[in-house]
């Protein structure tokens, strides 16, 4: 059964999520990849404000393709998340609650997820067109010069996701490996 969530994410909702839960996410999310993340951290290091308020927000690690005529956006599949691992803890400490991507995260990110009661969602790699259909609105809000890696504000409706790392640090990748190895015994 899918769990329906709406952004901004509330801690009271996040703490009930478990690694492996299927989620349908609706509301506003933001996009950012490594180049945009570096610029965000550079702004913070300079004592400047970010171009968005990240309190309770969710960032999707994606560089979507251009929209075809009559469409809001092109393909919007997740990018590999570890490239944001150097930046994610700072943003979570400032109030970011959700991240969407693919692949595992490092131990520092996992500890920060636990400390701040955040959640890391996995989007299905290879299903970029399907994910793109759940995006109903998209506008660039910062770093237009980065092209597909610009920061976008998106409205999503029932975006299909899986909880990969829950607020207790339970990691679906580790759980899956353990269950598989146990099945071999």
PDB file of N, CA and C in Angstrom, residues 78-175:
ATOM      1  N   UNK A  78      16.303  10.116 -11.744  1.00  0.00           N
ATOM      2  CA  UNK A  78      17.220  10.518 -10.671  1.00  0.00           C
ATOM      3  C   UNK A  78      18.682  10.374 -11.070  1.00  0.00           C
ATOM      4  N   UNK A  79      19.520  11.205 -10.476  1.00  0.00           N
ATOM      5  CA  UNK A  79      20.956  11.063 -10.650  1.00  0.00           C
ATOM      6  C   UNK A  79      21.539  10.418  -9.397  1.00  0.00           C
ATOM      7  N   UNK A  80      22.761   9.973  -9.488  1.00  0.00           N
ATOM      8  CA  UNK A  80      23.429   9.287  -8.386  1.00  0.00           C
ATOM      9  C   UNK A  80      23.657  10.251  -7.218  1.00  0.00           C
ATOM     10  N   UNK A  81      23.169   9.871  -6.069  1.00  0.00           N
ATOM     11  CA  UNK A  81      23.111  10.764  -4.917  1.00  0.00           C
ATOM     12  C   UNK A  81      24.435  11.017  -4.228  1.00  0.00           C
ATOM     13  N   UNK A  82      25.375  10.082  -4.292  1.00  0.00           N
ATOM     14  CA  UNK A  82      26.606  10.266  -3.521  1.00  0.00           C
ATOM     15  C   UNK A  82      27.344  11.540  -3.920  1.00  0.00           C
ATOM     16  N   UNK A  83      27.077  12.060  -5.113  1.00  0.00           N
ATOM     17  CA  UNK A  83      27.747  13.298  -5.529  1.00  0.00           C
ATOM     18  C   UNK A  83      27.299  14.499  -4.686  1.00  0.00           C
ATOM     19  N   UNK A  84      26.188  14.368  -3.986  1.00  0.00           N
ATOM     20  CA  UNK A  84      25.704  15.445  -3.112  1.00  0.00           C
ATOM     21  C   UNK A  84      26.061  15.203  -1.646  1.00  0.00           C
ATOM     22  N   UNK A  85      26.750  14.090  -1.351  1.00  0.00           N
ATOM     23  CA  UNK A  85      27.038  13.736   0.039  1.00  0.00           C
ATOM     24  C   UNK A  85      27.877  14.782   0.772  1.00  0.00           C
ATOM     25  N   UNK A  86      28.736  15.496   0.076  1.00  0.00           N
ATOM     26  CA  UNK A  86      29.552  16.524   0.737  1.00  0.00           C
ATOM     27  C   UNK A  86      28.716  17.732   1.160  1.00  0.00           C
ATOM     28  N   UNK A  87      27.578  17.922   0.517  1.00  0.00           N
ATOM     29  CA  UNK A  87      26.762  19.119   0.752  1.00  0.00           C
ATOM     30  C   UNK A  87      25.492  18.852   1.571  1.00  0.00           C
ATOM     31  N   UNK A  88      24.957  17.645   1.462  1.00  0.00           N
ATOM     32  CA  UNK A  88      23.666  17.328   2.080  1.00  0.00           C
ATOM     33  C   UNK A  88      23.620  17.552   3.594  1.00  0.00           C
ATOM     34  N   UNK A  89      24.656  17.177   4.371  1.00  0.00           N
ATOM     35  CA  UNK A  89      24.551  17.394   5.819  1.00  0.00           C
ATOM     36  C   UNK A  89      24.322  18.862   6.201  1.00  0.00           C
ATOM     37  N   UNK A  90      24.989  19.776   5.543  1.00  0.00           N
ATOM     38  CA  UNK A  90      24.797  21.198   5.852  1.00  0.00           C
ATOM     39  C   UNK A  90      23.356  21.601   5.594  1.00  0.00           C
ATOM     40  N   UNK A  91      22.798  21.164   4.472  1.00  0.00           N
ATOM     41  CA  UNK A  91      21.418  21.536   4.138  1.00  0.00           C
ATOM     42  C   UNK A  91      20.417  20.891   5.089  1.00  0.00           C
ATOM     43  N   UNK A  92      20.667  19.634   5.494  1.00  0.00           N
ATOM     44  CA  UNK A  92      19.767  19.011   6.474  1.00  0.00           C
ATOM     45  C   UNK A  92      19.844  19.731   7.811  1.00  0.00           C
ATOM     46  N   UNK A  93      21.030  20.147   8.214  1.00  0.00           N
ATOM     47  CA  UNK A  93      21.166  20.882   9.472  1.00  0.00           C
ATOM     48  C   UNK A  93      20.407  22.206   9.425  1.00  0.00           C
ATOM     49  N   UNK A  94      20.175  22.732   8.215  1.00  0.00           N
ATOM     50  CA  UNK A  94      19.424  23.986   8.043  1.00  0.00           C
ATOM     51  C   UNK A  94      17.932  23.756   7.851  1.00  0.00           C
ATOM     52  N   UNK A  95      17.484  22.497   7.833  1.00  0.00           N
ATOM     53  CA  UNK A  95      16.047  22.244   7.768  1.00  0.00           C
ATOM     54  C   UNK A  95      15.550  21.403   6.613  1.00  0.00           C
ATOM     55  N   UNK A  96      16.415  21.038   5.649  1.00  0.00           N
ATOM     56  CA  UNK A  96      16.000  20.153   4.571  1.00  0.00           C
ATOM     57  C   UNK A  96      15.505  18.843   5.180  1.00  0.00           C
ATOM     58  N   UNK A  97      14.352  18.356   4.733  1.00  0.00           N
ATOM     59  CA  UNK A  97      13.784  17.139   5.320  1.00  0.00           C
ATOM     60  C   UNK A  97      13.784  15.935   4.400  1.00  0.00           C
ATOM     61  N   UNK A  98      13.790  16.158   3.085  1.00  0.00           N
ATOM     62  CA  UNK A  98      13.734  15.036   2.170  1.00  0.00           C
ATOM     63  C   UNK A  98      14.710  15.183   1.022  1.00  0.00           C
ATOM     64  N   UNK A  99      15.236  14.057   0.575  1.00  0.00           N
ATOM     65  CA  UNK A  99      16.112  14.003  -0.591  1.00  0.00           C
ATOM     66  C   UNK A  99      15.631  12.850  -1.449  1.00  0.00           C
ATOM     67  N   UNK A 100      15.691  13.045  -2.768  1.00  0.00           N
ATOM     68  CA  UNK A 100      15.271  12.021  -3.718  1.00  0.00           C
ATOM     69  C   UNK A 100      16.417  11.792  -4.692  1.00  0.00           C
ATOM     70  N   UNK A 101      16.799  10.541  -4.883  1.00  0.00           N
ATOM     71  CA  UNK A 101      17.861  10.234  -5.825  1.00  0.00           C
ATOM     72  C   UNK A 101      17.941   8.742  -6.059  1.00  0.00           C
ATOM     73  N   UNK A 102      19.148   8.285  -6.380  1.00  0.00           N
ATOM     74  CA  UNK A 102      19.382   6.849  -6.505  1.00  0.00           C
ATOM     75  C   UNK A 102      20.766   6.543  -5.964  1.00  0.00           C
ATOM     76  N   UNK A 103      20.907   5.353  -5.454  1.00  0.00           N
ATOM     77  CA  UNK A 103      22.192   4.927  -4.921  1.00  0.00           C
ATOM     78  C   UNK A 103      22.337   5.185  -3.438  1.00  0.00           C
ATOM     79  N   UNK A 104      23.374   4.588  -2.880  1.00  0.00           N
ATOM     80  CA  UNK A 104      23.611   4.643  -1.437  1.00  0.00           C
ATOM     81  C   UNK A 104      24.187   5.996  -1.021  1.00  0.00           C
ATOM     82  N   UNK A 105      24.154   6.266   0.269  1.00  0.00           N
ATOM     83  CA  UNK A 105      24.686   7.491   0.861  1.00  0.00           C
ATOM     84  C   UNK A 105      25.789   7.111   1.845  1.00  0.00           C
ATOM     85  N   UNK A 106      26.690   8.071   2.121  1.00  0.00           N
ATOM     86  CA  UNK A 106      27.787   7.745   3.035  1.00  0.00           C
ATOM     87  C   UNK A 106      27.335   7.811   4.494  1.00  0.00           C
ATOM     88  N   UNK A 107      28.204   7.366   5.385  1.00  0.00           N
ATOM     89  CA  UNK A 107      27.846   7.271   6.810  1.00  0.00           C
ATOM     90  C   UNK A 107      27.577   8.629   7.437  1.00  0.00           C
ATOM     91  N   UNK A 108      28.238   9.679   6.981  1.00  0.00           N
ATOM     92  CA  UNK A 108      27.993  11.024   7.523  1.00  0.00           C
ATOM     93  C   UNK A 108      26.582  11.484   7.164  1.00  0.00           C
ATOM     94  N   UNK A 109      26.170  11.248   5.929  1.00  0.00           N
ATOM     95  CA  UNK A 109      24.819  11.610   5.513  1.00  0.00           C
ATOM     96  C   UNK A 109      23.795  10.822   6.326  1.00  0.00           C
ATOM     97  N   UNK A 110      24.041   9.534   6.519  1.00  0.00           N
ATOM     98  CA  UNK A 110      23.094   8.707   7.276  1.00  0.00           C
ATOM     99  C   UNK A 110      22.986   9.193   8.720  1.00  0.00           C
ATOM    100  N   UNK A 111      24.101   9.527   9.343  1.00  0.00           N
ATOM    101  CA  UNK A 111      24.060  10.056  10.714  1.00  0.00           C
ATOM    102  C   UNK A 111      23.305  11.388  10.769  1.00  0.00           C
ATOM    103  N   UNK A 112      23.460  12.212   9.743  1.00  0.00           N
ATOM    104  CA  UNK A 112      22.755  13.500   9.695  1.00  0.00           C
ATOM    105  C   UNK A 112      21.261  13.287   9.474  1.00  0.00           C
ATOM    106  N   UNK A 113      20.901  12.301   8.671  1.00  0.00           N
ATOM    107  CA  UNK A 113      19.487  11.947   8.493  1.00  0.00           C
ATOM    108  C   UNK A 113      18.887  11.579   9.847  1.00  0.00           C
ATOM    109  N   UNK A 114      19.585  10.750  10.605  1.00  0.00           N
ATOM    110  CA  UNK A 114      19.089  10.336  11.926  1.00  0.00           C
ATOM    111  C   UNK A 114      18.979  11.519  12.882  1.00  0.00           C
ATOM    112  N   UNK A 115      20.025  12.345  12.930  1.00  0.00           N
ATOM    113  CA  UNK A 115      20.059  13.479  13.867  1.00  0.00           C
ATOM    114  C   UNK A 115      18.930  14.479  13.592  1.00  0.00           C
ATOM    115  N   UNK A 116      18.645  14.702  12.313  1.00  0.00           N
ATOM    116  CA  UNK A 116      17.658  15.711  11.931  1.00  0.00           C
ATOM    117  C   UNK A 116      16.283  15.144  11.589  1.00  0.00           C
ATOM    118  N   UNK A 117      16.124  13.834  11.732  1.00  0.00           N
ATOM    119  CA  UNK A 117      14.856  13.167  11.400  1.00  0.00           C
ATOM    120  C   UNK A 117      14.417  13.514   9.975  1.00  0.00           C
ATOM    121  N   UNK A 118      15.278  13.138   9.041  1.00  0.00           N
ATOM    122  CA  UNK A 118      15.037  13.362   7.617  1.00  0.00           C
ATOM    123  C   UNK A 118      14.751  12.020   6.946  1.00  0.00           C
ATOM    124  N   UNK A 119      14.586  12.051   5.630  1.00  0.00           N
ATOM    125  CA  UNK A 119      14.323  10.826   4.882  1.00  0.00           C
ATOM    126  C   UNK A 119      14.977  10.932   3.507  1.00  0.00           C
ATOM    127  N   UNK A 120      15.499   9.794   3.052  1.00  0.00           N
ATOM    128  CA  UNK A 120      16.075   9.697   1.715  1.00  0.00           C
ATOM    129  C   UNK A 120      15.210   8.738   0.912  1.00  0.00           C
ATOM    130  N   UNK A 121      14.619   9.273  -0.158  1.00  0.00           N
ATOM    131  CA  UNK A 121      13.762   8.497  -1.042  1.00  0.00           C
ATOM    132  C   UNK A 121      14.541   8.069  -2.277  1.00  0.00           C
ATOM    133  N   UNK A 122      14.206   6.907  -2.790  1.00  0.00           N
ATOM    134  CA  UNK A 122      14.742   6.472  -4.067  1.00  0.00           C
ATOM    135  C   UNK A 122      13.686   6.635  -5.133  1.00  0.00           C
ATOM    136  N   UNK A 123      14.107   7.211  -6.255  1.00  0.00           N
ATOM    137  CA  UNK A 123      13.257   7.252  -7.435  1.00  0.00           C
ATOM    138  C   UNK A 123      13.759   6.144  -8.352  1.00  0.00           C
ATOM    139  N   UNK A 124      12.902   5.619  -9.155  1.00  0.00           N
ATOM    140  CA  UNK A 124      13.254   4.465  -9.958  1.00  0.00           C
ATOM    141  C   UNK A 124      14.100   4.886 -11.154  1.00  0.00           C
ATOM    142  N   UNK A 125      15.360   4.483 -11.138  1.00  0.00           N
ATOM    143  CA  UNK A 125      16.224   4.740 -12.276  1.00  0.00           C
ATOM    144  C   UNK A 125      15.700   3.995 -13.486  1.00  0.00           C
ATOM    145  N   UNK A 126      15.795   4.592 -14.660  1.00  0.00           N
ATOM    146  CA  UNK A 126      15.287   3.965 -15.871  1.00  0.00           C
ATOM    147  C   UNK A 126      13.816   4.228 -16.123  1.00  0.00           C
ATOM    148  N   UNK A 127      13.164   4.910 -15.204  1.00  0.00           N
ATOM    149  CA  UNK A 127      11.736   5.221 -15.359  1.00  0.00           C
ATOM    150  C   UNK A 127      11.530   6.728 -15.477  1.00  0.00           C
ATOM    151  N   UNK A 128      12.472   7.402 -16.121  1.00  0.00           N
ATOM    152  CA  UNK A 128      12.446   8.866 -16.198  1.00  0.00           C
ATOM    153  C   UNK A 128      11.178   9.411 -16.825  1.00  0.00           C
ATOM    154  N   UNK A 129      10.674   8.754 -17.860  1.00  0.00           N
ATOM    155  CA  UNK A 129       9.452   9.239 -18.515  1.00  0.00           C
ATOM    156  C   UNK A 129       8.255   9.095 -17.580  1.00  0.00           C
ATOM    157  N   UNK A 130       8.196   7.975 -16.850  1.00  0.00           N
ATOM    158  CA  UNK A 130       7.112   7.762 -15.892  1.00  0.00           C
ATOM    159  C   UNK A 130       7.148   8.828 -14.800  1.00  0.00           C
ATOM    160  N   UNK A 131       8.323   9.064 -14.247  1.00  0.00           N
ATOM    161  CA  UNK A 131       8.460  10.073 -13.199  1.00  0.00           C
ATOM    162  C   UNK A 131       8.084  11.449 -13.747  1.00  0.00           C
ATOM    163  N   UNK A 132       8.520  11.739 -14.963  1.00  0.00           N
ATOM    164  CA  UNK A 132       8.205  13.026 -15.591  1.00  0.00           C
ATOM    165  C   UNK A 132       6.713  13.293 -15.670  1.00  0.00           C
ATOM    166  N   UNK A 133       5.915  12.241 -15.794  1.00  0.00           N
ATOM    167  CA  UNK A 133       4.454  12.428 -15.864  1.00  0.00           C
ATOM    168  C   UNK A 133       3.862  12.894 -14.541  1.00  0.00           C
ATOM    169  N   UNK A 134       4.561  12.666 -13.428  1.00  0.00           N
ATOM    170  CA  UNK A 134       4.037  13.108 -12.128  1.00  0.00           C
ATOM    171  C   UNK A 134       4.372  14.570 -11.852  1.00  0.00           C
ATOM    172  N   UNK A 135       5.177  15.189 -12.718  1.00  0.00           N
ATOM    173  CA  UNK A 135       5.545  16.596 -12.562  1.00  0.00           C
ATOM    174  C   UNK A 135       4.540  17.443 -13.326  1.00  0.00           C
ATOM    175  N   UNK A 136       3.781  18.257 -12.599  1.00  0.00           N
ATOM    176  CA  UNK A 136       2.709  19.031 -13.234  1.00  0.00           C
ATOM    177  C   UNK A 136       3.086  20.490 -13.498  1.00  0.00           C
ATOM    178  N   UNK A 137       4.187  20.943 -12.889  1.00  0.00           N
ATOM    179  CA  UNK A 137       4.640  22.327 -13.096  1.00  0.00           C
ATOM    180  C   UNK A 137       6.131  22.373 -12.807  1.00  0.00           C
ATOM    181  N   UNK A 138       6.864  23.190 -13.566  1.00  0.00           N
ATOM    182  CA  UNK A 138       8.302  23.319 -13.362  1.00  0.00           C
ATOM    183  C   UNK A 138       8.749  24.702 -13.789  1.00  0.00           C
ATOM    184  N   UNK A 139       9.517  25.360 -12.916  1.00  0.00           N
ATOM    185  CA  UNK A 139      10.081  26.663 -13.274  1.00  0.00           C
ATOM    186  C   UNK A 139      11.469  26.792 -12.667  1.00  0.00           C
ATOM    187  N   UNK A 140      12.383  27.380 -13.434  1.00  0.00           N
ATOM    188  CA  UNK A 140      13.737  27.612 -12.934  1.00  0.00           C
ATOM    189  C   UNK A 140      13.689  28.786 -11.962  1.00  0.00           C
ATOM    190  N   UNK A 141      14.297  28.591 -10.782  1.00  0.00           N
ATOM    191  CA  UNK A 141      14.318  29.674  -9.791  1.00  0.00           C
ATOM    192  C   UNK A 141      15.724  30.175  -9.485  1.00  0.00           C
ATOM    193  N   UNK A 142      16.752  29.426  -9.907  1.00  0.00           N
ATOM    194  CA  UNK A 142      18.130  29.868  -9.646  1.00  0.00           C
ATOM    195  C   UNK A 142      19.103  29.133 -10.573  1.00  0.00           C
ATOM    196  N   UNK A 143      20.187  29.823 -10.902  1.00  0.00           N
ATOM    197  CA  UNK A 143      21.309  29.253 -11.649  1.00  0.00           C
ATOM    198  C   UNK A 143      20.915  28.756 -13.038  1.00  0.00           C
ATOM    199  N   UNK A 144      20.174  29.578 -13.752  1.00  0.00           N
ATOM    200  CA  UNK A 144      19.740  29.222 -15.108  1.00  0.00           C
ATOM    201  C   UNK A 144      20.928  28.873 -16.001  1.00  0.00           C
ATOM    202  N   UNK A 145      22.091  29.484 -15.713  1.00  0.00           N
ATOM    203  CA  UNK A 145      23.287  29.218 -16.518  1.00  0.00           C
ATOM    204  C   UNK A 145      23.755  27.765 -16.424  1.00  0.00           C
ATOM    205  N   UNK A 146      23.264  27.014 -15.455  1.00  0.00           N
ATOM    206  CA  UNK A 146      23.643  25.609 -15.321  1.00  0.00           C
ATOM    207  C   UNK A 146      22.820  24.688 -16.232  1.00  0.00           C
ATOM    208  N   UNK A 147      21.908  25.250 -16.996  1.00  0.00           N
ATOM    209  CA  UNK A 147      21.105  24.450 -17.918  1.00  0.00           C
ATOM    210  C   UNK A 147      20.252  23.435 -17.191  1.00  0.00           C
ATOM    211  N   UNK A 148      20.403  22.159 -17.546  1.00  0.00           N
ATOM    212  CA  UNK A 148      19.575  21.122 -16.924  1.00  0.00           C
ATOM    213  C   UNK A 148      19.829  20.995 -15.422  1.00  0.00           C
ATOM    214  N   UNK A 149      20.977  21.522 -14.948  1.00  0.00           N
ATOM    215  CA  UNK A 149      21.289  21.445 -13.521  1.00  0.00           C
ATOM    216  C   UNK A 149      20.849  22.678 -12.732  1.00  0.00           C
ATOM    217  N   UNK A 150      20.117  23.594 -13.382  1.00  0.00           N
ATOM    218  CA  UNK A 150      19.586  24.761 -12.670  1.00  0.00           C
ATOM    219  C   UNK A 150      18.645  24.288 -11.560  1.00  0.00           C
ATOM    220  N   UNK A 151      18.447  25.134 -10.563  1.00  0.00           N
ATOM    221  CA  UNK A 151      17.489  24.792  -9.507  1.00  0.00           C
ATOM    222  C   UNK A 151      16.088  25.118 -10.014  1.00  0.00           C
ATOM    223  N   UNK A 152      15.233  24.102  -9.950  1.00  0.00           N
ATOM    224  CA  UNK A 152      13.846  24.256 -10.363  1.00  0.00           C
ATOM    225  C   UNK A 152      12.924  24.064  -9.171  1.00  0.00           C
ATOM    226  N   UNK A 153      11.828  24.775  -9.227  1.00  0.00           N
ATOM    227  CA  UNK A 153      10.725  24.555  -8.299  1.00  0.00           C
ATOM    228  C   UNK A 153       9.693  23.767  -9.093  1.00  0.00           C
ATOM    229  N   UNK A 154       9.333  22.592  -8.574  1.00  0.00           N
ATOM    230  CA  UNK A 154       8.399  21.725  -9.276  1.00  0.00           C
ATOM    231  C   UNK A 154       7.193  21.418  -8.411  1.00  0.00           C
ATOM    232  N   UNK A 155       6.074  21.273  -9.076  1.00  0.00           N
ATOM    233  CA  UNK A 155       4.879  20.741  -8.427  1.00  0.00           C
ATOM    234  C   UNK A 155       4.720  19.314  -8.917  1.00  0.00           C
ATOM    235  N   UNK A 156       4.601  18.379  -7.968  1.00  0.00           N
ATOM    236  CA  UNK A 156       4.439  16.973  -8.325  1.00  0.00           C
ATOM    237  C   UNK A 156       3.120  16.441  -7.784  1.00  0.00           C
ATOM    238  N   UNK A 157       2.592  15.447  -8.483  1.00  0.00           N
ATOM    239  CA  UNK A 157       1.354  14.791  -8.064  1.00  0.00           C
ATOM    240  C   UNK A 157       1.599  13.287  -8.080  1.00  0.00           C
ATOM    241  N   UNK A 158       1.550  12.691  -6.908  1.00  0.00           N
ATOM    242  CA  UNK A 158       1.718  11.237  -6.761  1.00  0.00           C
ATOM    243  C   UNK A 158       3.000  10.725  -7.414  1.00  0.00           C
ATOM    244  N   UNK A 159       4.111  11.366  -7.097  1.00  0.00           N
ATOM    245  CA  UNK A 159       5.417  10.920  -7.587  1.00  0.00           C
ATOM    246  C   UNK A 159       5.776   9.620  -6.873  1.00  0.00           C
ATOM    247  N   UNK A 160       6.013   8.528  -7.637  1.00  0.00           N
ATOM    248  CA  UNK A 160       6.277   7.232  -6.992  1.00  0.00           C
ATOM    249  C   UNK A 160       7.714   7.143  -6.468  1.00  0.00           C
ATOM    250  N   UNK A 161       7.830   6.888  -5.172  1.00  0.00           N
ATOM    251  CA  UNK A 161       9.132   6.818  -4.507  1.00  0.00           C
ATOM    252  C   UNK A 161       9.161   5.638  -3.536  1.00  0.00           C
ATOM    253  N   UNK A 162      10.366   5.271  -3.121  1.00  0.00           N
ATOM    254  CA  UNK A 162      10.559   4.244  -2.101  1.00  0.00           C
ATOM    255  C   UNK A 162      11.453   4.845  -1.020  1.00  0.00           C
ATOM    256  N   UNK A 163      11.130   4.606   0.241  1.00  0.00           N
ATOM    257  CA  UNK A 163      11.989   5.054   1.326  1.00  0.00           C
ATOM    258  C   UNK A 163      13.230   4.168   1.318  1.00  0.00           C
ATOM    259  N   UNK A 164      14.385   4.791   1.068  1.00  0.00           N
ATOM    260  CA  UNK A 164      15.647   4.043   1.066  1.00  0.00           C
ATOM    261  C   UNK A 164      16.297   4.099   2.445  1.00  0.00           C
ATOM    262  N   UNK A 165      16.391   5.318   3.020  1.00  0.00           N
ATOM    263  CA  UNK A 165      16.946   5.464   4.375  1.00  0.00           C
ATOM    264  C   UNK A 165      15.921   6.227   5.201  1.00  0.00           C
ATOM    265  N   UNK A 166      15.440   5.582   6.261  1.00  0.00           N
ATOM    266  CA  UNK A 166      14.438   6.228   7.106  1.00  0.00           C
ATOM    267  C   UNK A 166      15.100   7.051   8.204  1.00  0.00           C
ATOM    268  N   UNK A 167      14.294   7.716   8.995  1.00  0.00           N
ATOM    269  CA  UNK A 167      14.805   8.650  10.006  1.00  0.00           C
ATOM    270  C   UNK A 167      15.573   7.965  11.132  1.00  0.00           C
ATOM    271  N   UNK A 168      15.515   6.645  11.200  1.00  0.00           N
ATOM    272  CA  UNK A 168      16.301   5.889  12.179  1.00  0.00           C
ATOM    273  C   UNK A 168      17.590   5.348  11.581  1.00  0.00           C
ATOM    274  N   UNK A 169      17.826   5.651  10.300  1.00  0.00           N
ATOM    275  CA  UNK A 169      19.045   5.194   9.644  1.00  0.00           C
ATOM    276  C   UNK A 169      18.943   3.818   9.028  1.00  0.00           C
ATOM    277  N   UNK A 170      17.756   3.201   9.080  1.00  0.00           N
ATOM    278  CA  UNK A 170      17.575   1.904   8.431  1.00  0.00           C
ATOM    279  C   UNK A 170      17.715   2.102   6.927  1.00  0.00           C
ATOM    280  N   UNK A 171      18.529   1.268   6.299  1.00  0.00           N
ATOM    281  CA  UNK A 171      18.915   1.457   4.912  1.00  0.00           C
ATOM    282  C   UNK A 171      18.428   0.268   4.085  1.00  0.00           C
ATOM    283  N   UNK A 172      17.548   0.528   3.130  1.00  0.00           N
ATOM    284  CA  UNK A 172      16.978  -0.539   2.316  1.00  0.00           C
ATOM    285  C   UNK A 172      18.046  -1.330   1.571  1.00  0.00           C
ATOM    286  N   UNK A 173      19.116  -0.667   1.168  1.00  0.00           N
ATOM    287  CA  UNK A 173      20.188  -1.389   0.473  1.00  0.00           C
ATOM    288  C   UNK A 173      20.827  -2.419   1.402  1.00  0.00           C
ATOM    289  N   UNK A 174      21.062  -2.055   2.646  1.00  0.00           N
ATOM    290  CA  UNK A 174      21.629  -3.003   3.614  1.00  0.00           C
ATOM    291  C   UNK A 174      20.636  -4.108   3.954  1.00  0.00           C
ATOM    292  N   UNK A 175      19.372  -3.732   4.132  1.00  0.00           N
ATOM    293  CA  UNK A 175      18.332  -4.711   4.460  1.00  0.00           C
ATOM    294  C   UNK A 175      18.207  -5.728   3.331  1.00  0.00           C
TER     295      UNK A 175
END
